[in-house]
PDB file of C-alpha atoms in Angstrom:
ATOM      1  CA  UNK G   1     150.715  19.971  85.221  1.00  0.00           C
ATOM      2  CA  UNK G   2     148.084  22.054  86.545  1.00  0.00           C
ATOM      3  CA  UNK G   3     145.835  23.910  83.825  1.00  0.00           C
ATOM      4  CA  UNK G   4     142.536  24.769  82.805  1.00  0.00           C
ATOM      5  CA  UNK G   5     141.315  25.378  79.341  1.00  0.00           C
ATOM      6  CA  UNK G   6     138.682  28.791  78.997  1.00  0.00           C
ATOM      7  CA  UNK G   7     137.582  30.560  76.031  1.00  0.00           C
ATOM      8  CA  UNK G   8     137.773  34.362  76.301  1.00  0.00           C
ATOM      9  CA  UNK G   9     136.374  37.144  74.216  1.00  0.00           C
ATOM     10  CA  UNK G  10     138.905  39.678  72.734  1.00  0.00           C
ATOM     11  CA  UNK G  11     140.016  42.251  75.077  1.00  0.00           C
ATOM     12  CA  UNK G  12     142.030  45.482  74.818  1.00  0.00           C
ATOM     13  CA  UNK G  13     145.369  46.005  76.623  1.00  0.00           C
ATOM     14  CA  UNK G  14     147.337  49.110  76.892  1.00  0.00           C
ATOM     15  CA  UNK G  15     151.157  49.608  77.567  1.00  0.00           C
ATOM     16  CA  UNK G  16     154.378  49.644  76.182  1.00  0.00           C
ATOM     17  CA  UNK G  17     156.075  47.458  73.763  1.00  0.00           C
ATOM     18  CA  UNK G  18     159.519  46.445  72.119  1.00  0.00           C
ATOM     19  CA  UNK G  19     160.274  44.627  69.137  1.00  0.00           C
ATOM     20  CA  UNK G  20     161.092  40.943  69.705  1.00  0.00           C
ATOM     21  CA  UNK G  21     163.892  39.146  67.844  1.00  0.00           C
ATOM     22  CA  UNK G  22     163.143  35.958  65.635  1.00  0.00           C
ATOM     23  CA  UNK G  23     166.187  34.470  67.418  1.00  0.00           C
ATOM     24  CA  UNK G  24     164.262  33.783  70.766  1.00  0.00           C
ATOM     25  CA  UNK G  25     167.433  33.450  72.903  1.00  0.00           C
ATOM     26  CA  UNK G  26     168.016  37.533  72.323  1.00  0.00           C
ATOM     27  CA  UNK G  27     164.648  37.926  73.769  1.00  0.00           C
ATOM     28  CA  UNK G  28     165.928  36.483  77.395  1.00  0.00           C
ATOM     29  CA  UNK G  29     168.113  39.787  77.574  1.00  0.00           C
ATOM     30  CA  UNK G  30     165.772  42.500  75.924  1.00  0.00           C
ATOM     31  CA  UNK G  31     162.605  41.283  77.750  1.00  0.00           C
ATOM     32  CA  UNK G  32     164.055  41.385  81.526  1.00  0.00           C
ATOM     33  CA  UNK G  33     165.814  44.876  80.849  1.00  0.00           C
ATOM     34  CA  UNK G  34     162.318  46.089  79.565  1.00  0.00           C
ATOM     35  CA  UNK G  35     160.571  45.261  82.885  1.00  0.00           C
ATOM     36  CA  UNK G  36     163.896  46.718  84.909  1.00  0.00           C
ATOM     37  CA  UNK G  37     163.440  50.073  83.149  1.00  0.00           C
ATOM     38  CA  UNK G  38     159.427  50.209  83.507  1.00  0.00           C
ATOM     39  CA  UNK G  39     159.666  49.475  87.153  1.00  0.00           C
ATOM     40  CA  UNK G  40     162.216  52.138  87.655  1.00  0.00           C
ATOM     41  CA  UNK G  41     160.654  54.803  85.470  1.00  0.00           C
ATOM     42  CA  UNK G  42     157.197  54.766  87.031  1.00  0.00           C
ATOM     43  CA  UNK G  43     155.537  53.090  83.934  1.00  0.00           C
ATOM     44  CA  UNK G  44     154.557  49.797  85.944  1.00  0.00           C
ATOM     45  CA  UNK G  45     152.870  52.097  88.641  1.00  0.00           C
ATOM     46  CA  UNK G  46     150.750  54.244  86.046  1.00  0.00           C
ATOM     47  CA  UNK G  47     149.611  51.014  84.348  1.00  0.00           C
ATOM     48  CA  UNK G  48     148.555  49.566  87.427  1.00  0.00           C
ATOM     49  CA  UNK G  49     146.404  52.466  87.945  1.00  0.00           C
ATOM     50  CA  UNK G  50     144.605  52.092  84.624  1.00  0.00           C
ATOM     51  CA  UNK G  51     144.018  48.415  85.002  1.00  0.00           C
ATOM     52  CA  UNK G  52     140.170  47.382  84.469  1.00  0.00           C
ATOM     53  CA  UNK G  53     138.672  43.977  83.439  1.00  0.00           C
ATOM     54  CA  UNK G  54     140.007  40.850  83.611  1.00  0.00           C
ATOM     55  CA  UNK G  55     142.887  39.495  83.376  1.00  0.00           C
ATOM     56  CA  UNK G  56     143.496  41.598  86.359  1.00  0.00           C
ATOM     57  CA  UNK G  57     147.281  41.825  86.922  1.00  0.00           C
ATOM     58  CA  UNK G  58     150.407  43.256  84.947  1.00  0.00           C
ATOM     59  CA  UNK G  59     150.642  41.309  81.749  1.00  0.00           C
ATOM     60  CA  UNK G  60     153.489  40.231  79.510  1.00  0.00           C
ATOM     61  CA  UNK G  61     152.086  39.958  76.015  1.00  0.00           C
ATOM     62  CA  UNK G  62     154.527  38.099  73.126  1.00  0.00           C
ATOM     63  CA  UNK G  63     152.463  38.952  69.867  1.00  0.00           C
ATOM     64  CA  UNK G  64     154.446  36.677  67.411  1.00  0.00           C
ATOM     65  CA  UNK G  65     152.386  36.247  64.343  1.00  0.00           C
ATOM     66  CA  UNK G  66     154.041  35.788  60.956  1.00  0.00           C
ATOM     67  CA  UNK G  67     152.265  38.767  59.384  1.00  0.00           C
ATOM     68  CA  UNK G  68     153.630  41.439  61.596  1.00  0.00           C
ATOM     69  CA  UNK G  69     156.827  42.457  63.436  1.00  0.00           C
ATOM     70  CA  UNK G  70     156.773  40.534  66.540  1.00  0.00           C
ATOM     71  CA  UNK G  71     156.305  42.472  69.889  1.00  0.00           C
ATOM     72  CA  UNK G  72     156.476  42.197  73.384  1.00  0.00           C
ATOM     73  CA  UNK G  73     154.291  44.439  75.578  1.00  0.00           C
ATOM     74  CA  UNK G  74     154.214  45.132  79.180  1.00  0.00           C
ATOM     75  CA  UNK G  75     150.550  46.065  79.670  1.00  0.00           C
ATOM     76  CA  UNK G  76     147.332  46.001  81.479  1.00  0.00           C
ATOM     77  CA  UNK G  77     143.826  45.065  80.186  1.00  0.00           C
ATOM     78  CA  UNK G  78     141.913  48.534  79.887  1.00  0.00           C
ATOM     79  CA  UNK G  79     139.302  50.133  77.996  1.00  0.00           C
ATOM     80  CA  UNK G  80     140.687  53.687  79.142  1.00  0.00           C
ATOM     81  CA  UNK G  81     142.090  56.104  76.850  1.00  0.00           C
ATOM     82  CA  UNK G  82     145.894  54.806  76.223  1.00  0.00           C
ATOM     83  CA  UNK G  83     147.161  58.404  77.377  1.00  0.00           C
ATOM     84  CA  UNK G  84     150.776  57.993  75.953  1.00  0.00           C
ATOM     85  CA  UNK G  85     150.454  54.040  75.971  1.00  0.00           C
ATOM     86  CA  UNK G  86     150.203  51.726  72.907  1.00  0.00           C
ATOM     87  CA  UNK G  87     147.113  49.896  72.466  1.00  0.00           C
ATOM     88  CA  UNK G  88     146.632  46.249  71.299  1.00  0.00           C
ATOM     89  CA  UNK G  89     143.656  44.034  70.934  1.00  0.00           C
ATOM     90  CA  UNK G  90     144.020  40.197  72.017  1.00  0.00           C
ATOM     91  CA  UNK G  91     142.169  38.075  69.731  1.00  0.00           C
ATOM     92  CA  UNK G  92     139.219  36.102  70.900  1.00  0.00           C
ATOM     93  CA  UNK G  93     140.973  32.681  71.700  1.00  0.00           C
ATOM     94  CA  UNK G  94     140.705  29.446  73.766  1.00  0.00           C
ATOM     95  CA  UNK G  95     143.677  29.347  76.284  1.00  0.00           C
ATOM     96  CA  UNK G  96     145.460  26.805  78.250  1.00  0.00           C
ATOM     97  CA  UNK G  97     146.213  28.699  81.613  1.00  0.00           C
ATOM     98  CA  UNK G  98     148.868  27.350  83.775  1.00  0.00           C
ATOM     99  CA  UNK G  99     148.824  28.714  87.307  1.00  0.00           C
ATOM    100  CA  UNK G 100     152.583  29.055  88.966  1.00  0.00           C
ATOM    101  CA  UNK G 101     154.677  30.713  91.584  1.00  0.00           C
ATOM    102  CA  UNK G 102     158.138  31.392  92.438  1.00  0.00           C
ATOM    103  CA  UNK G 103     160.757  33.818  91.018  1.00  0.00           C
ATOM    104  CA  UNK G 104     161.016  35.372  87.676  1.00  0.00           C
ATOM    105  CA  UNK G 105     163.265  32.337  86.300  1.00  0.00           C
ATOM    106  CA  UNK G 106     160.468  29.997  87.294  1.00  0.00           C
ATOM    107  CA  UNK G 107     157.858  31.365  84.927  1.00  0.00           C
ATOM    108  CA  UNK G 108     160.374  30.690  82.117  1.00  0.00           C
ATOM    109  CA  UNK G 109     160.907  27.298  83.235  1.00  0.00           C
ATOM    110  CA  UNK G 110     157.238  26.751  83.463  1.00  0.00           C
ATOM    111  CA  UNK G 111     156.833  28.088  79.825  1.00  0.00           C
ATOM    112  CA  UNK G 112     159.565  25.490  78.679  1.00  0.00           C
ATOM    113  CA  UNK G 113     157.805  22.785  80.284  1.00  0.00           C
ATOM    114  CA  UNK G 114     154.468  23.754  78.895  1.00  0.00           C
ATOM    115  CA  UNK G 115     155.919  23.673  75.301  1.00  0.00           C
ATOM    116  CA  UNK G 116     158.028  20.700  75.682  1.00  0.00           C
ATOM    117  CA  UNK G 117     156.043  18.301  77.941  1.00  0.00           C
ATOM    118  CA  UNK G 118     152.338  19.458  77.818  1.00  0.00           C
ATOM    119  CA  UNK G 119     151.732  20.536  74.509  1.00  0.00           C
ATOM    120  CA  UNK G 120     153.005  17.675  72.562  1.00  0.00           C
ATOM    121  CA  UNK G 121     150.797  15.320  74.522  1.00  0.00           C
ATOM    122  CA  UNK G 122     147.900  17.330  75.283  1.00  0.00           C
ATOM    123  CA  UNK G 123     145.535  17.094  72.301  1.00  0.00           C
ATOM    124  CA  UNK G 124     146.076  20.827  71.613  1.00  0.00           C
ATOM    125  CA  UNK G 125     148.161  22.746  69.152  1.00  0.00           C
ATOM    126  CA  UNK G 126     149.039  26.324  69.245  1.00  0.00           C
ATOM    127  CA  UNK G 127     146.650  28.673  67.884  1.00  0.00           C
ATOM    128  CA  UNK G 128     147.174  32.228  66.055  1.00  0.00           C
ATOM    129  CA  UNK G 129     147.201  34.550  69.236  1.00  0.00           C
ATOM    130  CA  UNK G 130     149.838  35.996  71.700  1.00  0.00           C
ATOM    131  CA  UNK G 131     151.081  34.121  74.596  1.00  0.00           C
ATOM    132  CA  UNK G 132     150.460  36.201  77.954  1.00  0.00           C
ATOM    133  CA  UNK G 133     151.897  36.139  81.148  1.00  0.00           C
ATOM    134  CA  UNK G 134     149.446  37.325  83.909  1.00  0.00           C
ATOM    135  CA  UNK G 135     151.367  38.740  87.041  1.00  0.00           C
ATOM    136  CA  UNK G 136     148.777  38.191  89.856  1.00  0.00           C
ATOM    137  CA  UNK G 137     151.463  39.215  92.565  1.00  0.00           C
ATOM    138  CA  UNK G 138     154.573  40.493  90.890  1.00  0.00           C
ATOM    139  CA  UNK G 139     157.171  40.117  93.925  1.00  0.00           C
ATOM    140  CA  UNK G 140     160.041  38.838  92.223  1.00  0.00           C
ATOM    141  CA  UNK G 141     161.280  36.587  94.874  1.00  0.00           C
ATOM    142  CA  UNK G 142     157.557  35.079  95.299  1.00  0.00           C
ATOM    143  CA  UNK G 143     155.682  35.774  92.430  1.00  0.00           C
ATOM    144  CA  UNK G 144     151.814  34.478  91.542  1.00  0.00           C
ATOM    145  CA  UNK G 145     151.307  34.303  88.199  1.00  0.00           C
ATOM    146  CA  UNK G 146     149.403  32.484  85.319  1.00  0.00           C
ATOM    147  CA  UNK G 147     150.818  31.628  81.641  1.00  0.00           C
ATOM    148  CA  UNK G 148     148.077  31.919  79.000  1.00  0.00           C
ATOM    149  CA  UNK G 149     148.944  29.436  75.798  1.00  0.00           C
ATOM    150  CA  UNK G 150     146.346  30.299  72.902  1.00  0.00           C
ATOM    151  CA  UNK G 151     145.192  26.617  72.096  1.00  0.00           C
ATOM    152  CA  UNK G 152     142.999  24.691  69.319  1.00  0.00           C
ATOM    153  CA  UNK G 153     141.885  21.012  69.318  1.00  0.00           C
ATOM    154  CA  UNK G 154     144.465  19.335  67.144  1.00  0.00           C
ATOM    155  CA  UNK G 155     142.943  18.169  63.902  1.00  0.00           C
ATOM    156  CA  UNK G 156     143.132  14.575  63.400  1.00  0.00           C
ATOM    157  CA  UNK G 157     144.820  13.125  60.315  1.00  0.00           C
ATOM    158  CA  UNK G 158     142.620  11.041  58.338  1.00  0.00           C
TER     159      UNK G 158
END
């Protein structure tokens, strides 16, 4: 699998969010409906106009730490006043970044392969930061995207 490892400073996102279920399967219905509504009601266009700074693209951010309610954001990286949108700071982290292209279903397949194939043999483990989908070209039939997984080197067991 093609990937790169990058360390990034914390960055601020603004957008809309919805609670995620701890039972992951339910989120496969919630998240696509959220994207569809945001596309129809003009939210995505408004957010795209506020985008500034990397990562450049529409973002799908899954903030799932054990201390807080899990949330999914449709957002952009921006330091602008959130003007009706929610703000969230993505913590500084090291990311395994996987490029991909295809349909919306192919991004879910890539995420599954990262977790089941790449992560167990990579020498890395999940770190405490959100998963991020970066939509570089959101065309639903021929999207270009990156999947960012927060990682840290596995600690050797001694």
